[in-house]
Amino acid sequence: MSIPITVIGGYLGAGKTTLINHLLQQCSDLRLGVLVNDFGEINIDARLIQHHDGQTLALTNGCVCCAIADDLGAALDTLSTADIDQVLIETSGVAHPAKVANYGRTWPGFELGSIVVLVDALTIRTRSRDKYVGKLVLQQLEAADFVLPTKLDLITEGERADLQHWLHQHLPKPCLIEAQDILYAVSDSHQRRVDADPERHAARFCTCTLQASQPLDLTALQQAFASWPSAIIRAKGFIYTHQDPEVRYLLQGVGNRLSLERDQPWGRCPPKTDLVLIWRRDMLDQAEIDALADLLRAERVPSITKFIQ
Amino acid sequence: MKLFADGAFFSQLAQVGEPGYIDGHIGEWLTTPEALEASARVYWNAGFKIHVHCTGDLGVELTLDILEKLQWERPRFRHGFTFEHFGFCTPEQVQRIAALGAHVSANVYYLHELSHIYAEQGIGFERASQMARLGTCVREGVRTTVHSDFTMAPALPLNSAWVAANRINCEGQVMCAEERLSIEQALRTITTDAAHVLGLEHDIGSIRAGKKADFTILDDSPFNAGAEHLNQLNVLGTVFEGRVFMVG
């Protein structure tokens, strides 16, 4: 089983280190492997530290933290032997998250879960126009599967609306999340959390399964994805298409990123589309999900929270 | 103290200003501008000589803005602040370098090795041919030296001086003749001005009573050999702290 990697990107001051510290402290039923540039930034309760040598910090809650030093690959190799469910990589403020994500795509033992880019609500718009780092912050934003605005408490309601509007201007479908969603929703490893605390998960997220026995048009499906609500944070399942009816396709939607891959021939199994969606309960109502189901000529069936393995 | 602004020259990760890279990619910062400024300030205020790796004109621009701020906050005269590698820059930036009292240490060899390919890919002829604009530096009175940063370039000072004086790339084309140095200026980049940029001008860089006897013995005078033959002069030996070491 590949360990999913969540890349935590964003410019200096966006709050990446604060987030990492928070997640390390709060994590109780998920074992995180966290890669950071600088151990000095890790600021957690000393009672949580089980063991600390030069390059690795082990916590009592099962989380592990490693310094990247000069070699991200070697740090990943160290983690691949540890007993962890999810990796978080904290990128430097000047890094392109997409480049870091490539490690996730290609390093043995790992897969890319998602790219989360933190955005400082107070400064992002000004920064995006800065003559030195403007292009960088926009590229960081464009690489995001999920956007996590920070310091929202420092701006007014009106400014929040402006920020939303601005994000929609720069991104085709900004998928906004909060810090707690990093452990819940952005990676397949969240299943352990859901299993551990299904009520809490259900309080924040809804899931359903859409099934269709009629084949779908691939292009129409991609277009549907591009326009379906950004409140749908994950989608995963097998697709029956009429462009390629003998072969099932694997769809994975992570925030605003969609991948559709040819999987295996249906063989003896009757072909049908079977798609699980997870969305923010407070951001979408049932009618919108029904509309999506209609679009795909699919039927909603009782929700199951497990993703198809 | 050496600090870093933008990315590596060989990988086209220098930060370049408008129109940017012609293939649309963007360069990289090795540090955030905020962190570069904060570090520079600490060392500036502590009296250090600061060298900053700058490969593109946007990297140079950021470094100039920082230096100007530091000069404004706490003026220093013989501060030795040096722009290292110095790939792309504008003539106006050289004027700012001069005004702020800074030096340049250029890897002029990049012109020989990379200008032809950069003219076609990523940068375009105008900026590629004008990289390492040492002629403008000397005209503006900027103390200018060249380095090899071996293995980035051969560790052959006379070869670097030859590139500076001729600006011939590996395809045999002259790239921006106006930026060529005279023989004397080219030699200064590897002798007197190199010593200045290192802060060692009292001890080395020229043959003078009171300085260390550190010099090289050539088989001909560079002025006789001519600019185009600077890289063909033979080293017969060196004198180091007064002791003679002949080749062979």
Coordinates of C-alpha atoms in Angstrom, one line a residue:
Chain A
M1 CA 0.0 0.0 0.0
S2 CA 1.4 3.4 -1.0
I3 CA 1.4 6.0 1.7
P4 CA -0.4 9.2 0.5
I5 CA 1.5 12.4 0.6
T6 CA -0.1 15.8 1.2
V7 CA 2.0 18.7 0.1
I8 CA 1.6 21.8 2.2
G9 CA 2.5 24.8 0.2
G10 CA 2.2 28.5 0.3
Y11 CA 4.3 31.6 0.7
L12 CA 6.2 32.7 3.8
G13 CA 3.9 33.7 6.6
A14 CA 0.9 31.8 5.2
G15 CA 0.8 29.7 8.3
K16 CA 2.3 26.4 7.2
T17 CA 4.4 25.9 10.3
T18 CA 1.5 26.8 12.6
L19 CA -0.6 24.3 10.8
I20 CA 2.0 21.6 11.1
N21 CA 2.4 22.2 14.8
H22 CA -1.4 22.2 15.3
L23 CA -1.8 18.9 13.4
L24 CA 1.0 17.2 15.2
Q25 CA -0.5 18.1 18.5
Q26 CA -4.1 17.3 17.6
C27 CA -3.5 14.0 15.9
S28 CA -4.8 11.1 17.9
D29 CA -6.0 8.4 15.5
L30 CA -3.9 9.0 12.5
R31 CA -0.1 8.5 12.4
L32 CA 1.4 11.4 10.5
G33 CA 4.9 11.4 9.0
V34 CA 5.8 15.1 8.6
L35 CA 8.7 16.4 6.7
V36 CA 9.9 19.9 7.5
N37 CA 12.7 22.1 6.4
D38 CA 13.7 23.2 9.8
F39 CA 13.3 21.4 13.1
G40 CA 13.6 24.6 14.9
E41 CA 10.1 25.5 13.8
I42 CA 8.5 22.5 15.5
N43 CA 6.9 23.9 18.6
I44 CA 4.9 21.3 20.4
D45 CA 4.4 20.3 24.0
A46 CA 7.5 18.6 25.2
R47 CA 5.4 15.9 26.9
L48 CA 4.4 14.7 23.5
I49 CA 8.0 14.0 22.4
Q50 CA 8.9 10.4 22.9
H51 CA 12.3 10.5 21.2
H52 CA 14.5 13.0 19.4
D53 CA 17.7 12.5 17.5
G54 CA 19.4 14.8 15.0
Q55 CA 17.0 14.2 12.1
T56 CA 13.9 12.6 13.5
L57 CA 11.4 13.5 16.2
A58 CA 9.0 10.7 17.4
L59 CA 5.9 11.7 19.2
T60 CA 3.9 9.7 21.8
N61 CA 0.8 9.9 19.5
G62 CA 2.6 7.8 16.8
C63 CA 3.5 10.8 14.6
V64 CA 7.0 11.2 13.3
C65 CA 8.7 14.3 12.1
C66 CA 11.8 14.4 10.0
A67 CA 14.0 17.2 8.8
I68 CA 14.3 17.2 5.0
A69 CA 17.9 18.5 5.0
D70 CA 19.1 18.5 1.4
D71 CA 17.5 15.3 0.3
L72 CA 13.7 14.9 0.1
G73 CA 14.1 11.4 -1.3
A74 CA 16.2 10.2 1.6
A75 CA 13.7 11.7 4.1
L76 CA 10.9 9.8 2.3
D77 CA 12.9 6.6 2.5
T78 CA 13.3 7.1 6.2
L79 CA 9.5 7.5 6.5
S80 CA 8.8 4.5 4.4
T81 CA 10.1 2.3 7.1
A82 CA 8.1 4.0 9.8
D83 CA 4.5 3.0 10.7
I84 CA 2.5 5.9 9.4
D85 CA -0.7 6.5 7.5
Q86 CA -0.1 9.8 5.8
V87 CA 2.8 12.0 5.0
L88 CA 2.8 15.8 5.1
I89 CA 5.5 17.7 3.3
E90 CA 5.9 21.3 4.3
T91 CA 7.4 23.1 1.4
S92 CA 9.6 26.2 1.7
G93 CA 7.9 29.5 1.0
V94 CA 9.6 29.9 -2.3
A95 CA 8.9 26.4 -3.6
H96 CA 6.6 25.4 -6.4
P97 CA 4.3 22.8 -4.7
A98 CA 3.8 21.1 -8.1
K99 CA 7.6 20.2 -8.2
V100 CA 7.5 18.8 -4.7
A101 CA 4.3 16.9 -5.6
N102 CA 6.3 15.1 -8.3
Y103 CA 8.1 13.3 -5.5
G104 CA 4.8 12.0 -4.3
R105 CA 3.9 10.8 -7.8
T106 CA 7.1 9.0 -8.4
W107 CA 8.8 8.0 -5.2
P108 CA 8.5 4.2 -4.4
G109 CA 6.2 3.4 -1.6
F110 CA 4.3 6.7 -1.9
E111 CA 1.5 8.3 -3.9
L112 CA 0.3 11.8 -4.2
G113 CA -2.7 12.5 -2.0
S114 CA -3.2 16.2 -2.6
I115 CA -1.6 19.6 -2.8
V116 CA -2.9 22.0 -0.2
V117 CA -1.8 25.6 -0.6
L118 CA -2.2 28.0 2.3
V119 CA -3.2 31.5 1.5
D120 CA -2.7 34.4 3.9
A121 CA -6.1 36.1 3.6
L122 CA -4.6 39.4 4.7
T123 CA -1.8 39.7 2.2
I124 CA -2.4 37.3 -0.8
R125 CA -3.9 39.9 -3.1
T126 CA -1.1 42.4 -2.6
R127 CA 1.5 39.7 -2.8
S128 CA 0.1 38.5 -6.1
R129 CA 1.0 41.9 -7.5
D130 CA 4.5 42.1 -6.0
K131 CA 7.1 42.5 -8.6
Y132 CA 9.4 39.9 -7.0
V133 CA 7.1 37.2 -5.8
G134 CA 3.8 37.9 -7.6
K135 CA 4.2 35.2 -10.2
L136 CA 5.4 32.7 -7.7
V137 CA 2.4 33.1 -5.4
L138 CA 0.0 32.8 -8.3
Q139 CA 1.8 29.7 -9.6
Q140 CA 1.6 28.2 -6.1
L141 CA -2.1 28.9 -6.0
E142 CA -2.7 27.4 -9.4
A143 CA -1.0 24.2 -8.3
A144 CA -3.4 23.8 -5.4
D145 CA -6.0 21.0 -5.3
F146 CA -7.2 22.6 -2.1
V147 CA -6.8 26.2 -0.9
L148 CA -6.7 26.8 2.8
P149 CA -7.2 30.5 3.6
T150 CA -5.5 31.5 6.9
K151 CA -5.9 34.5 9.2
L152 CA -9.5 34.9 8.2
D153 CA -10.1 36.3 11.7
L154 CA -8.0 39.3 10.7
I155 CA -10.3 40.4 7.9
T156 CA -13.8 41.6 7.8
E157 CA -16.8 39.8 6.4
G158 CA -16.8 42.0 3.4
E159 CA -13.1 41.4 2.8
R160 CA -13.7 37.7 3.0
A161 CA -16.3 37.9 0.2
D162 CA -13.8 39.9 -1.8
L163 CA -11.2 37.3 -1.2
Q164 CA -13.6 34.6 -2.4
H165 CA -14.3 36.6 -5.5
W166 CA -10.6 37.1 -6.1
L167 CA -9.9 33.4 -5.7
H168 CA -12.6 32.6 -8.2
Q169 CA -11.0 35.0 -10.7
H170 CA -7.7 33.3 -10.5
L171 CA -8.6 29.7 -10.2
P172 CA -11.1 27.7 -12.3
K173 CA -12.6 26.1 -9.2
P174 CA -11.1 26.9 -5.9
C175 CA -11.8 24.2 -3.4
L176 CA -11.6 25.9 0.0
I177 CA -10.9 23.8 3.1
E178 CA -10.1 24.4 6.7
A179 CA -7.2 23.0 8.8
Q180 CA -9.0 20.1 10.2
D181 CA -9.9 18.8 6.8
I182 CA -6.2 18.0 6.2
L183 CA -6.6 14.9 8.3
Y184 CA -10.2 14.2 7.3
A185 CA -10.6 14.8 3.7
V186 CA -7.7 15.5 1.6
S187 CA -6.3 12.0 1.5
D188 CA -7.5 8.4 1.4
S189 CA -5.9 7.8 4.8
H190 CA -8.8 9.8 6.3
Q191 CA -10.7 6.5 6.3
R192 CA -9.1 5.6 9.6
R193 CA -10.4 8.9 11.1
V194 CA -13.8 8.3 9.8
D195 CA -13.8 4.8 11.2
A196 CA -12.5 6.1 14.5
D197 CA -15.1 8.9 14.8
P198 CA -17.9 8.4 12.3
E199 CA -20.1 10.9 14.0
R200 CA -17.6 13.7 13.9
H201 CA -17.0 13.0 10.3
A202 CA -20.7 12.9 9.5
A203 CA -21.2 16.2 11.3
R204 CA -19.0 17.9 8.8
F205 CA -19.2 15.9 5.6
C206 CA -21.8 14.0 3.7
T207 CA -21.1 11.2 1.3
C208 CA -23.2 9.4 -1.2
T209 CA -22.7 7.0 -4.0
L210 CA -23.9 7.6 -7.5
Q211 CA -24.5 4.6 -9.7
A212 CA -25.4 4.5 -13.4
S213 CA -25.9 1.5 -15.6
Q214 CA -25.9 3.6 -18.7
P215 CA -22.5 4.5 -20.0
L216 CA -21.3 8.0 -19.6
D217 CA -19.6 10.3 -22.1
L218 CA -16.0 11.0 -20.9
T219 CA -16.0 14.6 -22.2
A220 CA -19.3 15.4 -20.6
L221 CA -18.0 13.9 -17.4
Q222 CA -14.9 16.1 -17.4
Q223 CA -17.0 19.1 -18.1
A224 CA -19.4 18.2 -15.3
F225 CA -16.4 17.9 -13.0
A226 CA -15.1 21.3 -14.0
S227 CA -18.4 22.9 -13.1
W228 CA -19.6 20.8 -10.2
P229 CA -19.7 22.5 -6.8
S230 CA -16.3 23.0 -5.2
A231 CA -17.9 21.9 -2.0
I232 CA -17.4 18.4 -3.3
I233 CA -13.9 17.8 -1.9
R234 CA -13.4 14.1 -3.0
A235 CA -14.7 11.9 -5.6
K236 CA -13.6 8.4 -6.4
G237 CA -15.0 5.5 -8.3
F238 CA -15.2 3.5 -11.4
I239 CA -16.7 4.8 -14.5
Y240 CA -18.5 3.0 -17.4
T241 CA -17.9 5.0 -20.5
H242 CA -19.4 4.7 -24.0
Q243 CA -16.1 5.8 -25.6
D244 CA -14.4 2.6 -24.2
P245 CA -17.2 0.3 -22.9
E246 CA -15.0 -2.8 -22.4
V247 CA -12.7 -1.1 -19.9
R248 CA -13.5 0.5 -16.6
Y249 CA -12.0 3.9 -15.8
L250 CA -10.9 5.0 -12.4
L251 CA -11.9 8.5 -11.5
Q252 CA -10.2 10.4 -8.7
G253 CA -11.2 13.9 -7.9
V254 CA -9.2 15.7 -5.3
G255 CA -10.3 19.2 -4.7
N256 CA -10.2 20.8 -8.2
R257 CA -7.9 18.2 -9.7
L258 CA -9.5 15.3 -11.7
S259 CA -7.7 12.2 -12.9
L260 CA -9.4 9.7 -15.2
E261 CA -7.4 6.6 -15.9
R262 CA -8.0 3.5 -17.9
D263 CA -8.1 0.7 -15.3
Q264 CA -9.0 -2.9 -16.2
P265 CA -11.4 -4.6 -18.6
W266 CA -14.8 -5.2 -17.0
G267 CA -14.4 -8.9 -17.9
R268 CA -17.3 -10.8 -16.3
C269 CA -18.4 -7.9 -14.1
P270 CA -21.4 -6.1 -15.4
P271 CA -20.2 -2.6 -16.3
K272 CA -21.6 0.2 -14.3
T273 CA -20.6 3.6 -12.9
D274 CA -20.1 3.6 -9.2
L275 CA -18.9 6.9 -7.8
V276 CA -18.5 8.0 -4.2
L277 CA -18.7 11.7 -3.4
I278 CA -17.8 13.5 -0.2
W279 CA -18.9 17.1 0.3
R280 CA -19.1 19.7 3.0
R281 CA -22.4 19.4 4.6
D282 CA -22.8 23.1 5.3
M283 CA -21.9 24.1 1.8
L284 CA -24.1 22.1 -0.4
D285 CA -27.7 20.9 -0.2
Q286 CA -29.2 17.7 -1.3
A287 CA -30.9 19.3 -4.3
E288 CA -27.6 20.1 -5.8
I289 CA -26.4 16.6 -5.4
D290 CA -29.6 15.4 -7.0
A291 CA -29.0 17.7 -9.9
L292 CA -25.5 16.3 -10.3
A293 CA -26.9 12.8 -10.3
D294 CA -29.4 13.8 -13.0
L295 CA -26.6 15.2 -15.1
L296 CA -24.8 11.9 -14.9
R297 CA -28.0 10.0 -15.3
A298 CA -27.1 8.3 -12.2
E299 CA -29.0 7.2 -9.2
R300 CA -28.2 8.0 -5.6
V301 CA -27.9 4.9 -3.5
P302 CA -27.5 4.7 0.2
S303 CA -24.3 6.3 1.2
I304 CA -21.3 4.2 2.1
T305 CA -18.4 6.0 3.6
K306 CA -15.7 3.7 2.5
F307 CA -13.9 4.5 -0.8
I308 CA -13.7 1.7 -3.2
Q309 CA -10.2 0.1 -2.7
Chain B
M1 CA 29.1 36.1 4.2
K2 CA 27.4 34.8 1.1
L3 CA 23.7 34.9 0.6
F4 CA 21.5 33.8 -2.2
A5 CA 18.9 35.6 -4.2
D6 CA 17.7 33.7 -7.3
G7 CA 18.2 30.3 -8.8
A8 CA 21.1 28.7 -10.7
F9 CA 22.3 30.1 -14.1
F10 CA 22.9 26.7 -15.7
S11 CA 19.4 25.5 -15.0
Q12 CA 17.7 28.8 -16.2
L13 CA 16.3 29.4 -12.8
A14 CA 17.6 33.0 -12.6
Q15 CA 14.9 35.5 -11.9
V16 CA 14.5 37.7 -14.9
G17 CA 12.4 40.8 -15.3
E18 CA 10.0 41.6 -18.1
P19 CA 9.6 40.0 -20.6
G20 CA 10.6 37.0 -18.5
Y21 CA 11.7 33.8 -20.1
I22 CA 10.5 33.6 -23.7
D23 CA 9.3 30.0 -23.2
G24 CA 7.1 31.2 -20.3
H25 CA 8.8 29.4 -17.4
I26 CA 9.6 31.3 -14.3
G27 CA 12.8 31.4 -12.3
E28 CA 13.2 30.6 -8.6
W29 CA 14.1 32.4 -5.5
L30 CA 16.5 30.5 -3.2
T31 CA 15.3 32.6 -0.3
T32 CA 12.2 34.7 0.2
P33 CA 12.9 38.4 -0.4
E34 CA 12.0 39.0 3.2
A35 CA 14.4 36.4 4.5
L36 CA 17.2 37.8 2.3
E37 CA 16.7 41.3 3.5
A38 CA 16.6 40.2 7.2
S39 CA 19.8 38.2 6.9
A40 CA 21.5 40.9 4.9
R41 CA 20.6 43.4 7.6
V42 CA 22.0 41.4 10.4
Y43 CA 25.4 41.0 8.6
W44 CA 25.4 44.6 7.3
N45 CA 24.9 46.0 10.8
A46 CA 27.6 43.7 12.1
G47 CA 30.1 45.1 9.6
F48 CA 30.4 42.0 7.4
K49 CA 31.3 42.0 3.8
I50 CA 28.3 40.5 2.0
H51 CA 28.3 38.7 -1.3
V52 CA 25.0 37.9 -2.9
H53 CA 24.5 35.2 -5.6
C54 CA 22.4 37.0 -8.3
T55 CA 22.0 35.4 -11.7
G56 CA 19.1 37.3 -13.3
D57 CA 18.2 41.0 -13.5
L58 CA 15.3 40.6 -11.2
G59 CA 17.6 39.0 -8.6
V60 CA 20.0 41.9 -9.1
E61 CA 17.0 44.3 -8.7
L62 CA 15.9 42.8 -5.4
T63 CA 19.5 42.8 -4.1
L64 CA 19.9 46.5 -5.1
D65 CA 16.6 47.4 -3.3
I66 CA 17.9 45.6 -0.2
L67 CA 21.3 47.3 -0.4
E68 CA 19.8 50.7 -0.9
K69 CA 17.6 50.2 2.2
L70 CA 20.6 49.1 4.2
Q71 CA 22.6 52.1 3.1
W72 CA 19.8 54.3 4.0
E73 CA 19.5 52.8 7.5
R74 CA 23.2 52.6 8.3
P75 CA 25.5 54.1 5.7
R76 CA 28.8 52.3 5.1
F77 CA 31.5 53.3 2.7
R78 CA 34.0 50.5 2.2
H79 CA 31.5 47.8 2.8
G80 CA 32.6 45.4 0.0
F81 CA 29.1 44.3 -0.9
T82 CA 29.5 42.2 -4.0
F83 CA 27.1 40.9 -6.7
E84 CA 28.2 37.4 -7.4
H85 CA 27.9 35.5 -10.7
F86 CA 26.1 38.4 -12.3
G87 CA 24.4 36.8 -15.3
F88 CA 21.8 39.2 -16.6
C89 CA 21.4 42.8 -15.7
T90 CA 20.6 46.2 -17.2
P91 CA 23.0 49.1 -17.7
E92 CA 20.8 51.2 -15.3
Q93 CA 21.3 48.5 -12.6
V94 CA 25.1 48.9 -13.1
Q95 CA 24.7 52.6 -12.4
R96 CA 22.9 51.8 -9.1
I97 CA 25.6 49.3 -8.2
A98 CA 28.2 52.1 -8.7
A99 CA 26.1 54.6 -6.7
L100 CA 25.8 52.2 -3.8
G101 CA 29.5 51.5 -3.7
A102 CA 29.2 47.8 -4.5
H103 CA 31.4 45.4 -6.4
V104 CA 30.8 42.8 -9.1
S105 CA 32.3 39.3 -9.3
A106 CA 31.1 37.8 -12.5
N107 CA 31.3 34.3 -13.9
V108 CA 32.1 35.6 -17.4
Y109 CA 32.8 32.1 -18.6
Y110 CA 29.0 31.6 -18.8
L111 CA 29.1 33.9 -21.8
H112 CA 31.4 31.6 -23.7
E113 CA 29.6 28.4 -22.7
L114 CA 25.9 29.3 -22.7
S115 CA 25.2 32.5 -24.7
H116 CA 24.6 30.7 -28.0
I117 CA 22.1 28.3 -26.5
Y118 CA 20.4 30.9 -24.3
A119 CA 20.1 33.1 -27.3
E120 CA 17.8 30.5 -28.8
Q121 CA 16.2 29.0 -25.8
G122 CA 14.6 30.8 -22.9
I123 CA 16.3 34.2 -23.0
G124 CA 16.7 35.4 -26.5
F125 CA 19.6 37.0 -28.3
E126 CA 19.5 40.5 -26.9
R127 CA 19.8 39.5 -23.2
A128 CA 21.9 36.4 -23.8
S129 CA 24.5 38.3 -25.8
Q130 CA 24.8 41.0 -23.1
M131 CA 25.2 38.7 -20.1
A132 CA 28.1 39.6 -17.8
R133 CA 28.1 43.2 -19.0
L134 CA 31.6 43.9 -17.6
G135 CA 32.3 46.8 -20.0
T136 CA 29.5 48.8 -18.5
C137 CA 30.7 47.9 -15.0
V138 CA 34.2 49.2 -15.8
R139 CA 32.9 52.4 -17.5
E140 CA 30.7 53.1 -14.5
G141 CA 33.6 52.7 -12.1
V142 CA 32.4 49.5 -10.5
R143 CA 35.3 47.4 -9.1
T144 CA 34.9 44.2 -11.2
T145 CA 36.4 40.8 -10.9
V146 CA 35.8 37.4 -12.5
H147 CA 35.6 34.0 -11.0
S148 CA 35.3 30.4 -12.1
D149 CA 33.2 28.9 -9.3
F150 CA 34.9 25.7 -10.4
T151 CA 33.4 23.3 -11.5
M152 CA 30.9 25.8 -13.1
A153 CA 33.8 27.0 -15.2
P154 CA 37.4 26.0 -15.8
A155 CA 39.7 27.2 -13.0
L156 CA 41.8 29.2 -15.5
P157 CA 42.0 32.9 -14.7
L158 CA 43.6 33.7 -18.0
N159 CA 40.9 31.9 -19.8
S160 CA 38.3 34.0 -18.0
A161 CA 40.2 37.1 -18.8
W162 CA 40.2 36.1 -22.4
V163 CA 36.4 35.7 -22.4
A164 CA 36.1 39.1 -20.8
A165 CA 38.4 40.7 -23.4
N166 CA 36.9 39.0 -26.5
R167 CA 33.4 37.9 -25.6
I168 CA 33.7 35.0 -28.1
N169 CA 31.2 32.2 -27.4
C170 CA 31.8 28.5 -28.1
E171 CA 30.4 28.9 -31.6
G172 CA 33.0 31.5 -32.4
Q173 CA 30.6 34.5 -32.4
V174 CA 31.4 37.8 -30.7
M175 CA 28.6 38.5 -28.3
C176 CA 28.1 42.2 -27.7
A177 CA 31.4 43.7 -28.6
E178 CA 30.6 46.9 -26.6
E179 CA 30.9 45.0 -23.4
R180 CA 34.5 43.7 -24.1
L181 CA 37.2 44.8 -21.8
S182 CA 40.6 46.1 -22.8
I183 CA 43.6 43.8 -22.1
E184 CA 44.5 45.9 -19.1
Q185 CA 41.0 45.9 -17.7
A186 CA 40.7 42.1 -18.3
L187 CA 43.9 41.6 -16.4
R188 CA 42.7 43.7 -13.6
T189 CA 39.7 41.4 -13.1
I190 CA 42.1 38.7 -12.2
T191 CA 44.7 40.7 -10.3
T192 CA 44.2 44.1 -8.7
D193 CA 40.5 44.3 -8.8
A194 CA 40.2 40.7 -7.6
A195 CA 42.3 41.6 -4.6
H196 CA 40.0 44.6 -4.0
V197 CA 36.9 42.5 -4.1
L198 CA 38.4 40.1 -1.6
G199 CA 39.4 43.0 0.6
L200 CA 43.1 42.0 0.3
E201 CA 44.3 44.9 -1.9
H202 CA 46.9 45.9 0.6
D203 CA 48.5 42.5 0.5
I204 CA 48.2 41.0 -3.0
G205 CA 47.0 41.8 -6.5
S206 CA 50.1 43.7 -7.8
I207 CA 53.9 43.6 -7.6
R208 CA 54.8 46.4 -5.2
A209 CA 57.2 46.9 -2.3
G210 CA 55.3 46.0 0.9
K211 CA 52.9 43.5 -0.7
K212 CA 53.3 39.8 -0.6
A213 CA 55.3 38.4 -3.4
D214 CA 52.5 36.4 -5.0
F215 CA 52.5 36.4 -8.7
T216 CA 52.6 34.4 -11.9
I217 CA 55.4 34.2 -14.5
L218 CA 54.2 34.1 -18.1
D219 CA 56.1 33.3 -21.3
D220 CA 55.1 36.6 -22.9
S221 CA 53.6 39.9 -22.1
P222 CA 49.8 39.9 -22.6
F223 CA 50.1 43.2 -24.2
N224 CA 52.4 41.7 -26.9
A225 CA 50.3 38.6 -27.3
G226 CA 47.1 40.5 -27.9
A227 CA 43.6 40.1 -26.5
E228 CA 42.8 37.1 -28.7
H229 CA 45.8 35.1 -27.4
L230 CA 45.3 35.8 -23.6
N231 CA 44.2 32.2 -23.1
Q232 CA 47.3 30.9 -24.9
L233 CA 49.9 32.4 -22.7
N234 CA 52.0 29.8 -21.0
V235 CA 52.5 29.8 -17.3
L236 CA 56.2 29.3 -16.7
G237 CA 55.9 29.3 -12.9
T238 CA 54.6 31.0 -9.9
V239 CA 56.0 33.0 -7.0
F240 CA 54.3 32.4 -3.7
E241 CA 55.2 34.4 -0.6
G242 CA 58.5 35.0 -2.3
R243 CA 59.3 31.4 -3.1
V244 CA 59.7 30.5 -6.8
F245 CA 58.0 27.4 -8.2
M246 CA 58.8 26.8 -11.9
V247 CA 56.7 24.5 -14.0
G248 CA 58.4 21.2 -15.1

